[in-house]
PDB file of C-alpha atoms and ligand atoms in Angstrom:
ATOM      1  CA  MET A   1      -4.808 -22.582   6.279  1.00  0.00           C
ATOM      2  CA  GLN A   2      -7.352 -19.687   6.225  1.00  0.00           C
ATOM      3  CA  ILE A   3      -8.632 -18.818   3.211  1.00  0.00           C
ATOM      4  CA  ARG A   4      -8.928 -15.026   2.902  1.00  0.00           C
ATOM      5  CA  LEU A   5      -9.899 -13.203  -0.400  1.00  0.00           C
ATOM      6  CA  PHE A   6     -10.640  -9.578  -1.871  1.00  0.00           C
ATOM      7  CA  VAL A   7     -14.003  -9.592  -3.463  1.00  0.00           C
ATOM      8  CA  ASN A   8     -14.501  -6.478  -5.746  1.00  0.00           C
ATOM      9  CA  GLN A   9     -17.998  -7.019  -5.350  1.00  0.00           C
ATOM     10  CA  PRO A  10     -20.771  -5.947  -3.131  1.00  0.00           C
ATOM     11  CA  LEU A  11     -21.126  -8.421   0.363  1.00  0.00           C
ATOM     12  CA  ALA A  12     -24.233  -9.193   2.328  1.00  0.00           C
ATOM     13  CA  VAL A  13     -25.357 -11.768   4.390  1.00  0.00           C
ATOM     14  CA  GLY A  14     -27.081 -14.400   2.578  1.00  0.00           C
ATOM     15  CA  ALA A  15     -26.024 -13.085  -0.603  1.00  0.00           C
ATOM     16  CA  THR A  16     -24.480 -15.692  -3.354  1.00  0.00           C
ATOM     17  CA  VAL A  17     -21.236 -14.465  -5.270  1.00  0.00           C
ATOM     18  CA  CYS A  18     -19.916 -15.838  -8.542  1.00  0.00           C
ATOM     19  CA  LEU A  19     -16.153 -15.410  -8.022  1.00  0.00           C
ATOM     20  CA  PRO A  20     -13.902 -14.532 -11.124  1.00  0.00           C
ATOM     21  CA  GLU A  21     -12.113 -17.046 -13.182  1.00  0.00           C
ATOM     22  CA  ASP A  22      -8.772 -16.329 -11.627  1.00  0.00           C
ATOM     23  CA  GLN A  23      -9.703 -16.854  -8.254  1.00  0.00           C
ATOM     24  CA  ARG A  24     -11.646 -19.895  -9.383  1.00  0.00           C
ATOM     25  CA  HIS A  25      -8.526 -21.238 -10.881  1.00  0.00           C
ATOM     26  CA  TYR A  26      -6.658 -20.525  -7.691  1.00  0.00           C
ATOM     27  CA  LEU A  27      -9.154 -21.946  -5.400  1.00  0.00           C
ATOM     28  CA  ARG A  28      -9.589 -25.195  -7.131  1.00  0.00           C
ATOM     29  CA  ASN A  29      -6.577 -25.512  -8.930  1.00  0.00           C
ATOM     30  CA  VAL A  30      -3.745 -23.963  -6.629  1.00  0.00           C
ATOM     31  CA  LEU A  31      -5.773 -24.298  -3.150  1.00  0.00           C
ATOM     32  CA  ARG A  32      -7.070 -27.697  -3.964  1.00  0.00           C
ATOM     33  CA  ALA A  33      -9.817 -26.175  -2.093  1.00  0.00           C
ATOM     34  CA  GLN A  34     -13.104 -28.070  -1.885  1.00  0.00           C
ATOM     35  CA  PRO A  35     -17.198 -27.420  -1.949  1.00  0.00           C
ATOM     36  CA  GLY A  36     -17.737 -26.872   1.703  1.00  0.00           C
ATOM     37  CA  ALA A  37     -14.723 -24.785   2.759  1.00  0.00           C
ATOM     38  CA  GLU A  38     -14.851 -21.868   4.750  1.00  0.00           C
ATOM     39  CA  LEU A  39     -12.970 -18.638   3.534  1.00  0.00           C
ATOM     40  CA  PHE A  40     -13.042 -15.210   4.688  1.00  0.00           C
ATOM     41  CA  VAL A  41     -14.061 -12.291   2.386  1.00  0.00           C
ATOM     42  CA  PHE A  42     -13.728  -8.668   1.933  1.00  0.00           C
ATOM     43  CA  ASN A  43     -13.875  -5.939  -0.765  1.00  0.00           C
ATOM     44  CA  GLY A  44     -12.350  -3.135   0.705  1.00  0.00           C
ATOM     45  CA  ARG A  45     -15.861  -0.955   1.933  1.00  0.00           C
ATOM     46  CA  GLU A  46     -17.915  -3.304   4.192  1.00  0.00           C
ATOM     47  CA  GLY A  47     -15.729  -5.443   6.291  1.00  0.00           C
ATOM     48  CA  GLU A  48     -15.223  -8.712   6.419  1.00  0.00           C
ATOM     49  CA  PHE A  49     -17.571 -11.605   6.444  1.00  0.00           C
ATOM     50  CA  SER A  50     -17.290 -15.488   6.575  1.00  0.00           C
ATOM     51  CA  ALA A  51     -18.285 -17.422   3.708  1.00  0.00           C
ATOM     52  CA  VAL A  52     -18.358 -20.743   2.245  1.00  0.00           C
ATOM     53  CA  LEU A  53     -17.476 -22.490  -0.952  1.00  0.00           C
ATOM     54  CA  SER A  54     -20.833 -23.641  -1.979  1.00  0.00           C
ATOM     55  CA  VAL A  55     -19.748 -24.163  -5.763  1.00  0.00           C
ATOM     56  CA  LEU A  56     -16.168 -25.106  -7.043  1.00  0.00           C
ATOM     57  CA  ASN A  57     -15.798 -26.705 -10.306  1.00  0.00           C
ATOM     58  CA  LYS A  58     -13.922 -26.253 -13.861  1.00  0.00           C
ATOM     59  CA  LYS A  59     -16.638 -23.704 -14.917  1.00  0.00           C
ATOM     60  CA  GLU A  60     -17.305 -21.813 -11.660  1.00  0.00           C
ATOM     61  CA  ALA A  61     -16.702 -20.629  -8.243  1.00  0.00           C
ATOM     62  CA  GLN A  62     -19.673 -19.647  -6.344  1.00  0.00           C
ATOM     63  CA  ILE A  63     -19.818 -18.440  -2.365  1.00  0.00           C
ATOM     64  CA  GLN A  64     -22.153 -17.737   0.051  1.00  0.00           C
ATOM     65  CA  ILE A  65     -21.842 -14.937   2.481  1.00  0.00           C
ATOM     66  CA  CYS A  66     -22.679 -16.264   6.093  1.00  0.00           C
ATOM     67  CA  ARG A  67     -22.035 -13.707   8.519  1.00  0.00           C
ATOM     68  CA  VAL A  68     -20.145 -10.446   9.501  1.00  0.00           C
ATOM     69  CA  LEU A  69     -16.864 -10.811  11.603  1.00  0.00           C
ATOM     70  CA  ARG A  70     -15.437  -7.107  11.152  1.00  0.00           C
ATOM     71  CA  GLY A  71     -16.511  -3.734  10.582  1.00  0.00           C
ATOM     72  CA  GLN A  72     -15.001  -1.888   7.824  1.00  0.00           C
ATOM     73  CA  PRO A  73     -11.978   0.244   9.962  1.00  0.00           C
ATOM     74  CA  GLU A  74     -11.924   4.220  10.130  1.00  0.00           C
ATOM     75  CA  LYS A  75      -9.876   5.190   7.040  1.00  0.00           C
ATOM     76  CA  ARG A  76      -6.514   7.064   7.941  1.00  0.00           C
ATOM     77  CA  ASP A  77      -4.248   9.473   5.545  1.00  0.00           C
ATOM     78  CA  VAL A  78      -1.265   7.835   5.754  1.00  0.00           C
ATOM     79  CA  ARG A  79       0.374   8.295   2.066  1.00  0.00           C
ATOM     80  CA  LEU A  80       3.613   7.346   0.788  1.00  0.00           C
ATOM     81  CA  TYR A  81       5.304   9.189  -1.962  1.00  0.00           C
ATOM     82  CA  PHE A  82       8.636   7.298  -2.930  1.00  0.00           C
ATOM     83  CA  ALA A  83      10.487   7.510  -6.133  1.00  0.00           C
ATOM     84  CA  LEU A  84      10.412   4.618  -8.573  1.00  0.00           C
ATOM     85  CA  LEU A  85      12.836   1.989  -7.733  1.00  0.00           C
ATOM     86  CA  LYS A  86      13.974  -1.065  -9.716  1.00  0.00           C
ATOM     87  CA  ARG A  87      11.311  -3.553 -10.336  1.00  0.00           C
ATOM     88  CA  ASP A  88      11.761  -6.100  -7.203  1.00  0.00           C
ATOM     89  CA  CYS A  89      12.070  -3.019  -5.239  1.00  0.00           C
ATOM     90  CA  THR A  90       9.146  -1.166  -6.032  1.00  0.00           C
ATOM     91  CA  ALA A  91       6.984  -4.190  -5.342  1.00  0.00           C
ATOM     92  CA  LEU A  92       8.611  -4.748  -2.310  1.00  0.00           C
ATOM     93  CA  VAL A  93       7.460  -0.871  -1.223  1.00  0.00           C
ATOM     94  CA  VAL A  94       4.197  -1.565  -2.147  1.00  0.00           C
ATOM     95  CA  GLU A  95       3.946  -4.912  -0.251  1.00  0.00           C
ATOM     96  CA  LYS A  96       5.416  -3.603   2.992  1.00  0.00           C
ATOM     97  CA  ALA A  97       3.727  -0.015   2.988  1.00  0.00           C
ATOM     98  CA  THR A  98       0.613  -1.906   2.438  1.00  0.00           C
ATOM     99  CA  GLU A  99       1.292  -4.274   5.175  1.00  0.00           C
ATOM    100  CA  LEU A 100       1.992  -0.943   7.653  1.00  0.00           C
ATOM    101  CA  GLY A 101      -1.407   0.678   6.606  1.00  0.00           C
ATOM    102  CA  VAL A 102      -0.683   3.164   3.818  1.00  0.00           C
ATOM    103  CA  THR A 103      -3.522   4.368   2.530  1.00  0.00           C
ATOM    104  CA  LYS A 104      -2.211   6.098  -0.509  1.00  0.00           C
ATOM    105  CA  ILE A 105       0.930   5.135  -2.571  1.00  0.00           C
ATOM    106  CA  VAL A 106       2.169   7.720  -5.258  1.00  0.00           C
ATOM    107  CA  PRO A 107       4.982   6.562  -7.436  1.00  0.00           C
ATOM    108  CA  VAL A 108       7.405   9.926  -8.242  1.00  0.00           C
ATOM    109  CA  ILE A 109       9.624  10.352 -10.840  1.00  0.00           C
ATOM    110  CA  THR A 110      12.307  12.293 -10.191  1.00  0.00           C
ATOM    111  CA  GLN A 111      15.360  13.805 -11.570  1.00  0.00           C
ATOM    112  CA  TYR A 112      17.562  10.736 -10.223  1.00  0.00           C
ATOM    113  CA  THR A 113      14.965   8.035 -10.579  1.00  0.00           C
ATOM    114  CA  SER A 114      16.344   4.829 -12.608  1.00  0.00           C
ATOM    115  CA  VAL A 115      12.718   3.721 -13.760  1.00  0.00           C
ATOM    116  CA  GLN A 116      10.570   5.960 -15.632  1.00  0.00           C
ATOM    117  CA  ARG A 117       7.546   3.421 -16.198  1.00  0.00           C
ATOM    118  CA  VAL A 118       6.180   1.438 -13.567  1.00  0.00           C
ATOM    119  CA  ASN A 119       2.713  -1.154 -14.438  1.00  0.00           C
ATOM    120  CA  VAL A 120       0.331  -0.069 -11.697  1.00  0.00           C
ATOM    121  CA  GLU A 121      -2.154  -2.762 -12.099  1.00  0.00           C
ATOM    122  CA  ARG A 122       0.707  -4.886 -11.054  1.00  0.00           C
ATOM    123  CA  LEU A 123       1.380  -3.102  -7.857  1.00  0.00           C
ATOM    124  CA  ARG A 124      -2.605  -3.186  -7.147  1.00  0.00           C
ATOM    125  CA  ALA A 125      -2.401  -6.895  -7.437  1.00  0.00           C
ATOM    126  CA  VAL A 126       0.699  -7.037  -5.210  1.00  0.00           C
ATOM    127  CA  ALA A 127      -1.154  -4.634  -2.384  1.00  0.00           C
ATOM    128  CA  ILE A 128      -4.506  -6.779  -2.473  1.00  0.00           C
ATOM    129  CA  GLU A 129      -2.151 -10.208  -1.840  1.00  0.00           C
ATOM    130  CA  ALA A 130      -0.586  -7.863   0.827  1.00  0.00           C
ATOM    131  CA  CYS A 131      -4.197  -6.942   2.364  1.00  0.00           C
ATOM    132  CA  GLU A 132      -5.343 -11.142   1.692  1.00  0.00           C
ATOM    133  CA  GLN A 133      -2.192 -12.015   3.656  1.00  0.00           C
ATOM    134  CA  CYS A 134      -1.861  -9.575   6.862  1.00  0.00           C
ATOM    135  CA  ARG A 135      -5.884  -9.749   7.383  1.00  0.00           C
ATOM    136  CA  ARG A 136      -6.137  -5.762   6.183  1.00  0.00           C
ATOM    137  CA  LEU A 137      -9.449  -4.495   5.219  1.00  0.00           C
ATOM    138  CA  ASP A 138      -9.015  -1.783   3.622  1.00  0.00           C
ATOM    139  CA  VAL A 139      -7.081  -1.746   0.010  1.00  0.00           C
ATOM    140  CA  PRO A 140      -4.384   1.261  -0.411  1.00  0.00           C
ATOM    141  CA  GLU A 141      -5.123   3.273  -3.473  1.00  0.00           C
ATOM    142  CA  ILE A 142      -2.262   3.464  -5.917  1.00  0.00           C
ATOM    143  CA  SER A 143      -2.012   6.072  -8.533  1.00  0.00           C
ATOM    144  CA  GLU A 144      -0.269   6.423 -11.815  1.00  0.00           C
ATOM    145  CA  PRO A 145       3.355   7.739 -11.398  1.00  0.00           C
ATOM    146  CA  VAL A 146       3.787  12.086 -10.930  1.00  0.00           C
ATOM    147  CA  ALA A 147       6.782  13.950 -11.193  1.00  0.00           C
ATOM    148  CA  LEU A 148       8.172  15.175  -8.055  1.00  0.00           C
ATOM    149  CA  ALA A 149       7.234  18.836  -8.906  1.00  0.00           C
ATOM    150  CA  ALA A 150       3.814  18.479  -9.745  1.00  0.00           C
ATOM    151  CA  LEU A 151       3.520  16.715  -6.458  1.00  0.00           C
ATOM    152  CA  LEU A 152       5.382  19.311  -4.257  1.00  0.00           C
ATOM    153  CA  ASN A 153       3.157  22.046  -6.483  1.00  0.00           C
ATOM    154  CA  GLU A 154       0.131  20.559  -4.777  1.00  0.00           C
ATOM    155  CA  GLN A 155       1.388  20.324  -1.395  1.00  0.00           C
ATOM    156  CA  ASN A 156      -0.340  23.111   1.506  1.00  0.00           C
ATOM    157  CA  ALA A 157      -1.317  22.931   4.926  1.00  0.00           C
ATOM    158  CA  ASP A 158      -4.981  21.306   3.756  1.00  0.00           C
ATOM    159  CA  GLU A 159      -2.769  18.483   2.538  1.00  0.00           C
ATOM    160  CA  PRO A 160      -0.985  16.032   5.216  1.00  0.00           C
ATOM    161  CA  LEU A 161       2.199  16.775   6.614  1.00  0.00           C
ATOM    162  CA  LEU A 162       4.770  16.553   4.120  1.00  0.00           C
ATOM    163  CA  ILE A 163       7.514  14.212   5.845  1.00  0.00           C
ATOM    164  CA  HIS A 164      10.272  13.920   3.551  1.00  0.00           C
ATOM    165  CA  LEU A 165      13.437  11.634   4.247  1.00  0.00           C
ATOM    166  CA  ASP A 166      16.532  13.454   4.486  1.00  0.00           C
ATOM    167  CA  GLU A 167      19.874  11.649   4.660  1.00  0.00           C
ATOM    168  CA  THR A 168      21.826  14.579   4.602  1.00  0.00           C
ATOM    169  CA  GLY A 169      21.592  15.407   8.450  1.00  0.00           C
ATOM    170  CA  THR A 170      19.740  18.109   8.346  1.00  0.00           C
ATOM    171  CA  GLY A 171      16.758  16.306   9.038  1.00  0.00           C
ATOM    172  CA  HIS A 172      14.910  16.181  12.296  1.00  0.00           C
ATOM    173  CA  LYS A 173      14.536  13.165  14.738  1.00  0.00           C
ATOM    174  CA  ALA A 174      11.222  11.053  14.684  1.00  0.00           C
ATOM    175  CA  GLU A 175      10.044  11.910  18.003  1.00  0.00           C
ATOM    176  CA  GLN A 176      10.202  15.473  17.114  1.00  0.00           C
ATOM    177  CA  VAL A 177       8.714  15.157  13.640  1.00  0.00           C
ATOM    178  CA  PHE A 178       5.759  13.074  14.689  1.00  0.00           C
ATOM    179  CA  LYS A 179       4.735  14.650  18.035  1.00  0.00           C
ATOM    180  CA  GLY A 180       0.879  15.792  17.016  1.00  0.00           C
ATOM    181  CA  VAL A 181       0.557  14.378  13.875  1.00  0.00           C
ATOM    182  CA  ASP A 182      -1.873  12.112  12.419  1.00  0.00           C
ATOM    183  CA  ARG A 183      -1.963  12.676   8.674  1.00  0.00           C
ATOM    184  CA  ALA A 184       1.298  12.187   7.006  1.00  0.00           C
ATOM    185  CA  ALA A 185       3.001  11.866   3.308  1.00  0.00           C
ATOM    186  CA  PHE A 186       6.572  10.454   3.394  1.00  0.00           C
ATOM    187  CA  LEU A 187       8.388  10.960   0.621  1.00  0.00           C
ATOM    188  CA  VAL A 188      11.156   8.950  -0.097  1.00  0.00           C
ATOM    189  CA  GLY A 189      14.306   9.647  -2.826  1.00  0.00           C
ATOM    190  CA  PRO A 190      15.232   7.102  -5.408  1.00  0.00           C
ATOM    191  CA  GLU A 191      18.717   4.942  -5.547  1.00  0.00           C
ATOM    192  CA  GLY A 192      20.492   8.140  -6.529  1.00  0.00           C
ATOM    193  CA  GLY A 193      19.134  10.578  -3.732  1.00  0.00           C
ATOM    194  CA  PHE A 194      17.548  13.878  -4.652  1.00  0.00           C
ATOM    195  CA  SER A 195      19.395  16.613  -6.635  1.00  0.00           C
ATOM    196  CA  GLU A 196      20.075  19.671  -4.916  1.00  0.00           C
ATOM    197  CA  SER A 197      17.490  21.761  -7.349  1.00  0.00           C
ATOM    198  CA  GLU A 198      14.976  18.840  -6.023  1.00  0.00           C
ATOM    199  CA  ARG A 199      16.407  19.413  -2.454  1.00  0.00           C
ATOM    200  CA  ALA A 200      15.644  23.118  -2.926  1.00  0.00           C
ATOM    201  CA  LEU A 201      12.246  22.955  -3.965  1.00  0.00           C
ATOM    202  CA  ILE A 202      11.267  20.757  -1.317  1.00  0.00           C
ATOM    203  CA  ALA A 203      12.781  22.979   1.623  1.00  0.00           C
ATOM    204  CA  ALA A 204      11.002  25.566  -0.217  1.00  0.00           C
ATOM    205  CA  THR A 205       7.423  24.012  -0.399  1.00  0.00           C
ATOM    206  CA  PRO A 206       5.044  25.184   2.549  1.00  0.00           C
ATOM    207  CA  HIS A 207       4.207  22.441   5.330  1.00  0.00           C
ATOM    208  CA  THR A 208       7.264  19.861   4.789  1.00  0.00           C
ATOM    209  CA  VAL A 209       9.749  18.662   7.143  1.00  0.00           C
ATOM    210  CA  GLY A 210      12.842  16.559   7.075  1.00  0.00           C
ATOM    211  CA  LEU A 211      13.138  13.218   8.534  1.00  0.00           C
ATOM    212  CA  ASP A 212      16.610  11.797   9.658  1.00  0.00           C
ATOM    213  CA  LEU A 213      16.704   7.924  10.203  1.00  0.00           C
ATOM    214  CA  GLY A 214      20.376   8.232  11.641  1.00  0.00           C
ATOM    215  CA  GLU A 215      23.868   8.403  10.322  1.00  0.00           C
ATOM    216  CA  ARG A 216      23.430   5.422   7.915  1.00  0.00           C
ATOM    217  CA  ILE A 217      22.382   5.946   4.381  1.00  0.00           C
ATOM    218  CA  LEU A 218      19.817   3.641   4.323  1.00  0.00           C
ATOM    219  CA  ARG A 219      18.416   1.759   0.843  1.00  0.00           C
ATOM    220  CA  ALA A 220      15.105   3.814  -0.365  1.00  0.00           C
ATOM    221  CA  GLU A 221      13.131   0.632   0.218  1.00  0.00           C
ATOM    222  CA  THR A 222      14.666   0.636   3.855  1.00  0.00           C
ATOM    223  CA  ALA A 223      14.100   3.916   4.785  1.00  0.00           C
ATOM    224  CA  ALA A 224      10.358   3.861   3.419  1.00  0.00           C
ATOM    225  CA  ILE A 225       9.586   0.914   5.520  1.00  0.00           C
ATOM    226  CA  ALA A 226      11.703   2.214   8.400  1.00  0.00           C
ATOM    227  CA  ALA A 227      10.164   5.266   8.833  1.00  0.00           C
ATOM    228  CA  LEU A 228       6.262   3.992   8.325  1.00  0.00           C
ATOM    229  CA  ALA A 229       7.462   1.335  10.973  1.00  0.00           C
ATOM    230  CA  LEU A 230       8.069   4.190  13.457  1.00  0.00           C
ATOM    231  CA  PHE A 231       5.168   6.413  12.323  1.00  0.00           C
ATOM    232  CA  MET A 232       2.505   3.426  12.817  1.00  0.00           C
ATOM    233  CA  CYS A 233       3.713   1.353  15.276  1.00  0.00           C
ATOM    234  CA  ARG A 234       4.164   4.405  18.117  1.00  0.00           C
TER     235      ARG A 234
HETATM  236  N1  LIG B 301      22.155  10.113  -1.490  1.00  0.00           N
HETATM  237  C1  LIG B 301      22.273   8.702  -0.955  1.00  0.00           C
HETATM  238  C2  LIG B 301      21.317   7.457  -1.644  1.00  0.00           C
HETATM  239  C3  LIG B 301      20.137   7.910  -1.307  1.00  0.00           C
HETATM  240  S1  LIG B 301      19.514   6.779  -0.555  1.00  0.00           S
HETATM  241  C4  LIG B 301      23.818   8.952  -1.131  1.00  0.00           C
HETATM  242  O1  LIG B 301      24.330   9.612  -0.689  1.00  0.00           O
HETATM  243  O2  LIG B 301      24.272   7.441  -1.441  1.00  0.00           O
HETATM  244  C5  LIG B 301      17.529   6.947  -1.107  1.00  0.00           C
HETATM  245  C6  LIG B 301      16.921   7.411  -0.180  1.00  0.00           C
HETATM  246  O3  LIG B 301      16.601   7.165   1.509  1.00  0.00           O
HETATM  247  C7  LIG B 301      17.170   9.093   0.026  1.00  0.00           C
HETATM  248  O4  LIG B 301      16.735   9.887  -1.127  1.00  0.00           O
HETATM  249  C8  LIG B 301      16.493   9.233   1.669  1.00  0.00           C
HETATM  250  O5  LIG B 301      14.955   9.496   0.951  1.00  0.00           O
HETATM  251  C9  LIG B 301      16.422   7.776   2.267  1.00  0.00           C
HETATM  252  N2  LIG B 301      17.437   7.489   3.047  1.00  0.00           N
HETATM  253  C10 LIG B 301      18.514   6.970   3.154  1.00  0.00           C
HETATM  254  N3  LIG B 301      18.899   7.156   4.170  1.00  0.00           N
HETATM  255  C11 LIG B 301      18.382   8.105   5.046  1.00  0.00           C
HETATM  256  C12 LIG B 301      18.273   8.508   6.488  1.00  0.00           C
HETATM  257  N4  LIG B 301      19.479   8.190   7.349  1.00  0.00           N
HETATM  258  N5  LIG B 301      17.909   9.261   7.095  1.00  0.00           N
HETATM  259  C13 LIG B 301      16.146   9.331   6.397  1.00  0.00           C
HETATM  260  N6  LIG B 301      15.964   9.309   4.927  1.00  0.00           N
HETATM  261  C14 LIG B 301      17.216   8.427   4.183  1.00  0.00           C
END
């Protein structure tokens, strides 16, 4: 089994890197790795390296960086603004958005959001774990929650096209919405949808377009994953 680790420290060929306690514990007590084991490490900034586990005991874990395997990929600007969902659904959205290549995730507070608070550090750990699993080398930025009105107030022609997922049938088909679009921000409503006043605010915001994912009413997490998959895999 390949061991992939996000190591939030400078990485360079020939360097010796001391791992934090949680990763020492994970390697020794969960994976039962042995000194000499090969790892793949990345820090989200300098690409991917092969490394060897040079020290692993009850007190410390050290790796020797061996060689560069992959350079750091060009960063795209694809964002997900999603209304906070119930705990597990929020984590699911962050995990799947990370796998699908989103570069910034912004939890949004809307009128019908069922949850007002979220543990952002936990979401960042979910994203890092998803990067390790899917071999992604850049870690998406996850911000603190923002109110929908504040988010829309920042929208302008210099920002990525804001594509709001619209289940009312007034949105446009993906092929039409995505044509010629490279930078995009997807806005997904909560389980209860956007309120009428929020829909009016979105409609009045410049550089936005509604995306219709068909006549079925999808769960917010389904809609977010479907829209991102359509956009990122075309
Ligand atoms: N208002 C809906 C529930 C909201 S679904 C109802 O009538 O029950 C949660 C969110 O998922 C919506 O706010 C929308 O952003 C997105 N969504 C769901 N189905 C969609 C579809 N068919 N097309 C586009 N977006 C959709």
